[in-house]
Amino acid sequence: MSQTRKKNSSDGETKPGTSFVNKFLRGSKLMSSKAESRKESNDLATTDFQPSYDAQKTATLDTAQPLTSDEEWGSRMEKNEQFLQKLGRTAVDKCLDLNNCRLTAADVREVVALLPFLPDLEKLDISWNDSVGGNLHSITQQMHLVSKLKILRLGSCRLTTDDVRALGEALEVILELKELNLSWNSEVGGNLPLTLQKFQEGSKIQTLELVDCDLTSEDGAFVGQLLPMMQNLEVLDLSINRNIGASLNSIAQGLKSTSNLKVLKLHSCGLSQESVKLLDAAFRSLCELKKLDLSCNRELGGGFEDSSAQLATLEHLEVLDLHQCSLTADDVMSLTQVIPLLSSLQELDLSANKKMGSSSENLLSRLRFLPALKSLLINSCALESETFTALAEASTYLPALEIFDLSWNKCVGGNLKLLLETLKFLGSLRVLRLSSCGLVTEDVALLASVIHTGHLAKLRELDLSYNDSICDAGWAIFCQNVRFLKELTELDISLRPSTSRDCGQWFRHLLCAVAKFSEITEIGMKRWILPTSQEEELEHFHQDHRCSIHFDLGEFQ
């Protein structure tokens, strides 16, 4: 969870473009000429570059005084430019992205001063800034100046109850809003009606994200009542709100009115066996659904036994995540009849369901009917010889596969040859994870031969960590051939936490191979001990190549 919370919620850096200040500086020149013209002809016309009169009147400095002259106007714009330069950001086109800028309370006041200059603003992202909490009201008071706003992101801002209330009042004037993200704000929980009660029937909201907001069962019931008013909703994320499982009946009823929904995320929401039945009834109305995440609901196990029929009606479903759901043998049997019918499926995650190991032979065998599958995660499923064999045979019918994770399935060790045909023909494979699979020297030698023939040329991430049974000779064969993975960006050959080992002569082969890579950035080698001579080789490597490759040796670095 901590990793999730720390993760940058931005979609990426804003693209270079003309900053709003430059635009308005051009506008200020026109404004001056217009002012002269007004003196001569009393013409009150304005230019396209100027904010509205209301915006000018409302614009404030730190002293909260209105801007009354061209000189003050220009001074304010210069301060705005300096403020954004300090943060390393710009207001590009109709977007102001201050996500994760470590804003202070003073910075929040500067944001308030910016808004009057952005009457056409459509996206405002101030997520991951703790100081917004307790100060949001100063921003919401100016929301009427950015009434064209379509995207508002306030994730992880430590919002207070007063902030939540103020936001609710402001949303009443932002009629064009299509996306609202309040994730990771615990005070939203118990106060959700204060924020969303102003949503009217026919709301334009398409995306609503309330991840880890400490929502109560009453909040969940409120969401259920609200959903019929949001018929344009396409993305609903209520993940990591463990109390809403108790109100899933209301949510499921509301979902029946959201026929445009494309993404439904209920990860770690305290769902039970009964929840599956409730959702199954709602699936009939979600014919456009493309992504369904029910993962990390451990009480869900057993719920699919008699309640998965409607899941098969989701003919557009592309992503199904059921990892860590304690699936039972009967669940697997039921899903065996359903999953192969999801012909549009591109991503399937069944990982961390231990009981799949002895009961999933038929299910895994029938994955061959999913030719569009790009990502298959079966890690930590306690696969047995028969189930692994079925998976290996089916995987040869998955030509689009890009991500394949078999980690923590010990049966793979000594049996990697079963995947030989798969590895030969998966030309699109980008990620292969075989961590803690009990691999032996024979396995890694086989993998090296496949690499040598160029069958895995597109591979970007390879995880062979925690396979301590591979001897130095095996690692030498592998490192001599890894140079053929020219697009590799990450490689992990770390040892288990309980062990450590001297690095063999194969390390020199690895350095020679890496020297030819243009994109690799990370090599995991935790608990491999480099003797002094190899430490010197590594140092010379960094000096000679001046590259940014990180060799992670853990505590032995």
XYZ file of C-alpha atoms in Angstrom:
557
model
C 0.000 0.000 0.000
C 2.817 2.411 0.870
C 4.315 1.841 -2.544
C 0.998 2.574 -4.139
C 0.608 5.759 -2.131
C 4.065 7.034 -3.008
C 3.547 6.381 -6.647
C 3.333 9.518 -8.728
C -0.247 9.867 -9.878
C 0.670 12.103 -12.800
C 0.113 10.916 -16.350
C 3.526 12.311 -17.146
C 5.324 15.600 -17.579
C 3.477 18.264 -19.508
C 4.608 18.652 -23.069
C 6.573 21.737 -24.057
C 4.412 24.567 -25.205
C 3.722 28.273 -24.930
C 3.163 29.209 -21.311
C 0.049 31.083 -20.373
C 2.166 34.030 -19.174
C 3.715 34.509 -22.587
C 0.267 34.414 -24.115
C -0.993 37.008 -21.673
C 2.081 39.164 -22.083
C 1.151 39.390 -25.746
C -2.347 40.154 -24.533
C -1.120 42.931 -22.276
C 0.414 44.743 -25.264
C -2.896 44.594 -27.041
C -4.579 45.696 -23.845
C -2.428 48.820 -23.756
C -3.291 49.715 -27.333
C -6.962 49.059 -26.603
C -6.746 51.324 -23.582
C -5.448 54.149 -25.749
C -8.186 53.455 -28.236
C -10.795 53.573 -25.499
C -9.555 57.003 -24.444
C -10.119 58.247 -27.947
C -13.346 56.469 -28.868
C -14.755 55.085 -25.575
C -14.681 51.651 -27.227
C -14.838 48.994 -24.525
C -13.895 46.075 -26.791
C -11.385 43.583 -25.446
C -9.013 41.108 -27.069
C -9.001 37.323 -27.112
C -5.803 37.332 -25.099
C -7.357 39.086 -22.085
C -9.123 37.352 -19.224
C -12.670 38.463 -18.646
C -13.425 41.641 -16.724
C -14.682 39.532 -13.825
C -11.418 37.655 -13.785
C -9.443 40.903 -13.747
C -11.553 42.235 -10.931
C -11.147 39.039 -8.901
C -7.412 38.538 -9.503
C -5.522 39.107 -6.287
C -2.005 39.630 -5.085
C -0.830 38.400 -1.711
C -2.511 41.509 -0.272
C -5.790 40.439 -1.921
C -6.067 43.772 -3.732
C -7.600 43.945 -7.230
C -5.299 44.684 -10.151
C -6.111 48.201 -11.298
C -3.400 49.075 -13.824
C -1.436 47.637 -16.705
C 1.687 47.921 -14.570
C 0.181 45.861 -11.753
C -1.182 43.406 -14.310
C 2.257 42.902 -15.840
C 3.830 42.584 -12.405
C 1.381 39.869 -11.417
C 2.061 37.957 -14.601
C 5.792 38.172 -13.975
C 5.302 36.780 -10.467
C 3.184 33.981 -11.879
C 5.921 33.103 -14.335
C 8.560 33.103 -11.589
C 6.375 30.921 -9.384
C 5.943 28.262 -12.064
C 9.627 28.411 -13.003
C 10.496 27.762 -9.359
C 8.388 24.602 -9.475
C 9.791 23.591 -12.833
C 6.312 23.648 -14.364
C 4.377 25.659 -16.912
C 0.731 26.193 -17.637
C 0.499 24.691 -21.094
C -2.530 25.183 -23.268
C -5.471 24.454 -20.965
C -3.617 22.403 -18.355
C -2.056 23.328 -15.010
C -0.200 20.335 -13.562
C 1.344 20.931 -10.129
C 1.229 17.283 -9.143
C 3.830 16.333 -6.497
C 5.436 19.802 -6.374
C 5.730 19.947 -2.568
C 3.591 23.039 -2.491
C 3.696 25.111 0.679
C 0.785 27.125 2.069
C 2.326 30.191 0.399
C 2.471 28.303 -2.882
C -1.220 27.493 -2.570
C -1.883 31.225 -2.347
C 0.106 31.664 -5.557
C -2.075 29.040 -7.213
C -5.106 31.050 -6.158
C -3.568 34.109 -7.833
C -3.032 32.127 -11.013
C -6.628 31.099 -11.561
C -7.972 34.459 -12.774
C -5.442 34.288 -15.601
C -6.698 30.896 -16.765
C -10.371 31.318 -17.681
C -10.118 28.491 -20.248
C -8.446 26.037 -17.866
C -9.704 22.473 -18.385
C -7.298 20.422 -16.244
C -6.076 21.211 -12.728
C -3.886 18.659 -10.947
C -2.544 19.553 -7.497
C -2.334 15.977 -6.222
C 0.322 14.780 -3.753
C 0.740 18.162 -2.099
C 0.057 17.912 1.628
C -0.230 21.655 2.138
C -3.361 21.798 0.023
C -5.107 20.209 3.005
C -6.663 22.900 5.167
C -6.209 25.475 2.397
C -8.417 24.103 -0.362
C -11.178 26.574 0.432
C -9.016 29.425 -0.913
C -8.885 27.608 -4.259
C -12.522 26.548 -4.349
C -13.588 30.153 -3.765
C -12.077 30.947 -7.167
C -13.552 27.960 -8.990
C -16.192 30.107 -10.662
C -13.342 31.683 -12.639
C -12.440 28.318 -14.185
C -15.951 27.110 -14.915
C -14.718 25.245 -18.023
C -12.747 22.863 -15.830
C -13.123 19.239 -16.963
C -10.462 17.444 -14.903
C -9.803 18.026 -11.187
C -7.265 15.883 -9.366
C -6.794 16.252 -5.622
C -5.317 12.878 -4.731
C -3.299 12.639 -1.512
C -3.739 16.263 -0.446
C -4.631 15.564 3.207
C -7.986 17.211 2.732
C -9.876 18.135 5.891
C -13.607 17.925 6.524
C -13.835 21.672 5.824
C -11.997 21.130 2.525
C -14.424 18.392 1.567
C -17.383 20.631 2.349
C -15.909 23.572 0.426
C -15.238 21.353 -2.566
C -18.828 20.156 -2.563
C -20.057 23.726 -2.792
C -17.582 24.541 -5.582
C -18.591 21.551 -7.703
C -22.005 23.116 -8.096
C -20.539 25.723 -10.470
C -18.212 23.396 -12.413
C -20.829 21.984 -14.717
C -18.361 20.712 -17.329
C -16.441 18.479 -14.893
C -15.714 15.032 -16.358
C -13.027 13.656 -14.038
C -12.722 13.905 -10.244
C -9.942 12.224 -8.259
C -10.071 12.446 -4.457
C -8.027 9.308 -3.768
C -5.893 8.884 -0.638
C -7.770 11.488 1.400
C -9.053 9.719 4.491
C -11.325 12.579 5.575
C -13.476 11.990 2.519
C -14.660 8.877 4.340
C -17.810 9.562 6.328
C -18.206 12.877 4.498
C -18.698 11.789 0.914
C -22.232 13.280 0.644
C -20.757 16.690 1.528
C -18.665 16.506 -1.634
C -20.897 14.822 -4.156
C -24.418 15.707 -3.079
C -24.570 18.569 -5.603
C -24.169 16.203 -8.545
C -27.334 16.484 -10.566
C -29.036 13.964 -12.797
C -27.329 13.999 -16.186
C -23.946 14.830 -14.652
C -21.098 14.858 -17.180
C -18.771 12.981 -14.808
C -16.964 10.207 -16.681
C -14.254 9.305 -14.145
C -14.659 9.092 -10.366
C -11.687 7.872 -8.323
C -12.003 7.426 -4.560
C -9.123 5.050 -3.786
C -8.273 4.572 -0.090
C -10.599 7.289 1.183
C -11.682 5.340 4.263
C -15.219 5.226 2.918
C -17.855 3.909 5.309
C -20.674 1.530 4.484
C -22.947 4.601 4.505
C -20.690 6.228 1.911
C -21.000 3.074 -0.165
C -24.783 3.232 0.043
C -24.630 6.901 -1.009
C -22.506 5.956 -4.045
C -25.166 3.434 -4.985
C -27.833 6.144 -4.846
C -25.627 8.544 -6.803
C -24.733 6.222 -9.680
C -28.083 6.543 -11.521
C -27.375 10.279 -11.832
C -24.015 9.620 -13.500
C -25.088 7.900 -16.677
C -21.967 9.158 -18.487
C -19.689 7.410 -15.989
C -16.937 5.367 -17.645
C -14.424 4.821 -14.814
C -15.295 4.018 -11.190
C -12.477 3.208 -8.762
C -13.459 2.486 -5.157
C -10.393 0.378 -4.355
C -8.945 -0.017 -0.848
C -12.133 0.958 0.957
C -12.649 -2.164 3.044
C -15.966 -1.109 4.564
C -18.002 -0.692 1.404
C -18.423 -4.428 0.935
C -21.272 -4.197 3.416
C -23.131 -1.801 1.109
C -22.370 -3.552 -2.164
C -26.059 -4.321 -2.646
C -26.724 -0.597 -3.088
C -23.660 -0.129 -5.313
C -24.613 -3.094 -7.500
C -28.119 -1.703 -7.921
C -26.659 1.654 -8.957
C -24.307 0.002 -11.430
C -27.311 -1.216 -13.384
C -27.839 2.418 -14.461
C -24.268 2.971 -15.675
C -24.400 1.242 -19.034
C -21.420 3.264 -20.339
C -19.076 2.034 -17.609
C -15.778 0.782 -19.026
C -13.623 0.400 -15.891
C -14.742 -0.960 -12.509
C -12.120 -1.313 -9.775
C -13.076 -2.842 -6.428
C -9.616 -3.969 -5.323
C -9.485 -4.713 -1.578
C -13.027 -3.594 -0.790
C -14.025 -6.282 1.697
C -16.085 -8.181 -0.848
C -17.612 -11.518 0.142
C -19.087 -14.568 -1.589
C -22.440 -12.792 -1.639
C -20.789 -9.854 -3.423
C -20.130 -12.034 -6.465
C -23.843 -12.779 -6.783
C -24.730 -9.099 -6.508
C -22.165 -8.078 -9.104
C -23.139 -10.915 -11.397
C -26.643 -9.483 -11.584
C -25.211 -6.053 -12.464
C -22.958 -7.404 -15.223
C -25.970 -7.773 -17.519
C -26.159 -3.972 -17.675
C -22.419 -3.373 -18.117
C -22.083 -4.459 -21.713
C -19.320 -1.883 -22.388
C -17.094 -2.945 -19.481
C -13.434 -3.362 -20.490
C -11.632 -3.634 -17.157
C -12.760 -5.456 -14.007
C -10.583 -5.560 -10.887
C -11.850 -7.621 -7.935
C -8.387 -8.458 -6.601
C -7.285 -8.759 -2.957
C -10.748 -9.639 -1.673
C -9.883 -12.812 0.204
C -13.428 -13.482 1.362
C -14.493 -13.687 -2.270
C -13.329 -17.305 -2.501
C -16.243 -19.659 -3.138
C -18.427 -16.929 -4.586
C -17.870 -17.878 -8.206
C -19.127 -21.436 -7.767
C -22.709 -20.614 -8.749
C -22.472 -16.941 -9.732
C -20.221 -16.382 -12.717
C -22.590 -16.907 -15.636
C -23.156 -13.212 -16.373
C -19.405 -12.603 -16.407
C -19.397 -14.351 -19.781
C -21.684 -11.635 -21.201
C -18.903 -9.031 -20.899
C -17.856 -9.508 -24.490
C -15.709 -6.346 -24.520
C -13.783 -7.211 -21.347
C -10.037 -6.736 -21.897
C -8.679 -6.888 -18.328
C -9.713 -9.312 -15.564
C -7.861 -9.164 -12.241
C -8.684 -11.837 -9.663
C -5.336 -12.092 -7.924
C -5.331 -12.942 -4.219
C -9.024 -13.796 -4.077
C -8.640 -17.199 -2.363
C -10.256 -18.916 -5.328
C -11.432 -22.431 -4.489
C -11.348 -25.521 -6.687
C -15.054 -25.009 -7.389
C -14.412 -21.359 -8.320
C -11.780 -22.490 -10.794
C -14.163 -25.050 -12.245
C -16.820 -22.388 -12.733
C -14.362 -19.898 -14.234
C -13.184 -22.616 -16.610
C -16.582 -22.321 -18.308
C -16.459 -18.521 -18.430
C -12.948 -17.141 -19.014
C -12.378 -18.891 -22.384
C -15.522 -17.136 -23.673
C -14.033 -13.681 -23.057
C -12.587 -13.437 -26.554
C -11.474 -9.793 -26.143
C -9.441 -10.509 -23.017
C -5.927 -9.042 -23.135
C -4.822 -9.171 -19.491
C -5.540 -11.960 -17.000
C -4.222 -12.005 -13.447
C -4.943 -15.126 -11.391
C -1.826 -14.896 -9.248
C -1.591 -15.652 -5.515
C -4.467 -18.141 -5.545
C -2.785 -21.158 -3.993
C -5.653 -23.589 -4.530
C -5.353 -23.201 -8.286
C -2.298 -25.448 -8.253
C -4.127 -28.753 -8.360
C -7.437 -27.689 -9.897
C -6.625 -25.401 -12.826
C -5.502 -27.901 -15.476
C -8.673 -27.490 -17.544
C -8.785 -23.718 -17.090
C -5.166 -23.221 -18.125
C -5.561 -25.592 -21.042
C -8.478 -23.557 -22.377
C -6.532 -20.300 -22.359
C -5.676 -21.238 -25.949
C -9.055 -19.761 -26.867
C -7.840 -16.275 -25.910
C -5.598 -15.328 -28.861
C -5.648 -11.614 -27.948
C -4.096 -12.248 -24.513
C -1.105 -9.945 -23.913
C -0.491 -10.348 -20.187
C -0.760 -13.583 -18.183
C 0.108 -13.540 -14.481
C 0.057 -16.967 -12.813
C 2.689 -16.359 -10.136
C 2.359 -17.897 -6.666
C -0.360 -20.362 -7.693
C 1.375 -23.539 -6.429
C 1.152 -25.054 -9.904
C 1.761 -28.782 -10.128
C 3.337 -30.769 -12.933
C 0.031 -31.461 -14.725
C -1.208 -27.875 -14.510
C 2.129 -26.479 -15.669
C 2.143 -28.873 -18.608
C -1.367 -27.734 -19.579
C -0.290 -24.101 -19.350
C 2.845 -24.722 -21.417
C 0.811 -26.359 -24.186
C -1.831 -23.627 -24.200
C 0.732 -20.821 -24.257
C 1.879 -21.836 -27.737
C -1.513 -20.551 -28.947
C -0.974 -17.084 -27.478
C 1.018 -15.239 -30.156
C 0.262 -11.767 -28.745
C 1.648 -12.518 -25.266
C 3.888 -9.700 -24.006
C 4.005 -10.320 -20.235
C 4.377 -13.808 -18.773
C 4.829 -14.265 -15.015
C 5.341 -17.754 -13.599
C 7.286 -16.738 -10.499
C 7.055 -18.709 -7.268
C 5.875 -21.914 -8.943
C 8.499 -24.502 -8.004
C 7.305 -26.993 -10.609
C 8.918 -24.887 -13.326
C 12.366 -25.881 -12.059
C 13.787 -28.730 -14.148
C 10.823 -28.450 -16.530
C 11.504 -25.230 -18.397
C 11.921 -27.375 -21.506
C 8.123 -27.614 -21.573
C 8.078 -23.927 -22.458
C 10.661 -24.323 -25.220
C 8.168 -24.068 -28.074
C 6.425 -21.157 -26.383
C 9.665 -19.212 -25.921
C 10.606 -19.857 -29.530
C 7.449 -18.429 -31.013
C 6.581 -15.609 -28.602
C 8.183 -12.928 -30.737
C 6.201 -10.227 -28.939
C 7.311 -11.188 -25.409
C 8.522 -8.134 -23.464
C 8.498 -9.331 -19.857
C 9.411 -12.796 -18.540
C 9.415 -13.428 -14.790
C 10.703 -16.726 -13.413
C 11.642 -15.640 -9.896
C 11.882 -18.384 -7.259
C 10.919 -21.145 -9.689
C 13.536 -23.620 -8.526
C 15.411 -23.285 -11.818
C 18.470 -25.471 -12.263
C 21.531 -25.170 -14.493
C 19.845 -27.137 -17.270
C 16.965 -24.645 -17.324
C 19.157 -21.575 -17.628
C 21.261 -23.276 -20.321
C 18.082 -23.949 -22.288
C 17.012 -20.338 -21.857
C 20.432 -19.217 -23.082
C 20.074 -21.323 -26.233
C 16.692 -19.741 -26.994
C 18.188 -16.290 -26.464
C 21.139 -17.140 -28.710
C 18.864 -18.013 -31.617
C 17.186 -14.598 -31.354
C 13.719 -15.812 -30.370
C 13.499 -13.438 -27.392
C 14.962 -10.417 -29.147
C 12.153 -8.097 -27.982
C 12.535 -8.966 -24.291
C 12.868 -5.909 -22.051
C 12.544 -7.316 -18.530
C 13.903 -10.670 -17.353
C 13.605 -11.824 -13.746
C 15.588 -14.931 -12.761
C 16.044 -13.973 -9.114
C 15.917 -16.379 -6.152
C 17.005 -19.388 -8.194
C 19.970 -20.345 -6.056
C 20.453 -23.843 -7.507
C 22.018 -22.542 -10.711
C 25.762 -23.146 -10.601
C 28.480 -20.793 -11.873
C 28.738 -22.758 -15.115
C 25.064 -22.111 -15.769
C 25.399 -18.389 -15.100
C 28.445 -18.314 -17.377
C 26.463 -19.822 -20.276
C 23.639 -17.382 -19.643
C 25.887 -14.297 -19.436
C 27.691 -15.253 -22.616
C 24.380 -15.202 -24.473
C 22.505 -12.402 -22.743
C 24.177 -9.963 -25.158
C 21.596 -11.012 -27.763
C 18.841 -9.350 -25.692
C 19.639 -5.974 -27.191
C 16.423 -4.294 -26.019
C 16.778 -5.408 -22.384
C 16.164 -2.675 -19.785
C 16.026 -4.703 -16.541
C 17.696 -7.934 -15.443
C 17.434 -9.502 -11.977
C 19.599 -12.452 -10.896
C 19.537 -11.705 -7.142
C 19.936 -14.468 -4.575
C 17.486 -15.268 -1.800
C 17.655 -13.085 1.322
C 18.865 -16.049 3.381
C 21.910 -16.712 1.187
C 24.972 -15.040 -0.280
C 27.579 -16.216 -2.730
C 30.857 -15.174 -4.287
C 30.426 -13.950 -7.815
C 32.065 -16.217 -10.398
C 34.077 -15.375 -13.494
C 30.790 -15.063 -15.365
C 30.552 -11.491 -14.061
C 33.086 -10.413 -16.686
C 30.867 -11.869 -19.414
C 27.953 -9.939 -17.972
C 29.884 -6.659 -18.079
C 30.897 -7.294 -21.692
C 27.284 -7.959 -22.623
C 25.910 -4.939 -20.791
C 28.445 -2.702 -22.504
C 26.646 -3.388 -25.773
C 23.186 -2.563 -24.408
C 21.789 0.872 -25.139
C 18.680 0.829 -22.948
C 19.433 -1.225 -19.842
C 19.165 0.706 -16.568
C 18.872 -1.860 -13.757
C 20.711 -5.082 -12.936
C 19.655 -6.792 -9.702
C 22.494 -8.757 -8.096
C 21.565 -8.666 -4.421
C 23.664 -10.854 -2.151
C 26.254 -11.643 -4.837
C 29.644 -10.817 -3.318
C 32.184 -9.194 -5.614
C 35.828 -9.838 -4.765
C 38.160 -6.844 -4.894
C 39.232 -7.557 -8.465
C 35.629 -7.554 -9.701
C 34.788 -4.417 -7.742
C 37.626 -2.737 -9.633
C 36.290 -4.086 -12.923
C 32.879 -2.640 -12.133
C 34.419 0.701 -11.233
C 36.384 0.792 -14.508
C 33.205 -0.192 -16.355
C 31.367 2.845 -15.012
C 34.314 5.104 -15.786
C 34.744 3.817 -19.335
C 31.114 3.787 -20.342
C 29.818 6.752 -18.355
C 26.448 5.029 -18.254
C 23.584 5.215 -15.795
C 23.271 1.468 -15.220
C 22.525 0.622 -11.613
C 24.062 -2.608 -10.355
C 22.043 -3.398 -7.233
C 24.257 -5.523 -4.978
C 22.189 -4.844 -1.878
C 24.028 -4.893 1.423
C 27.188 -6.178 -0.255
C 27.502 -3.216 -2.590
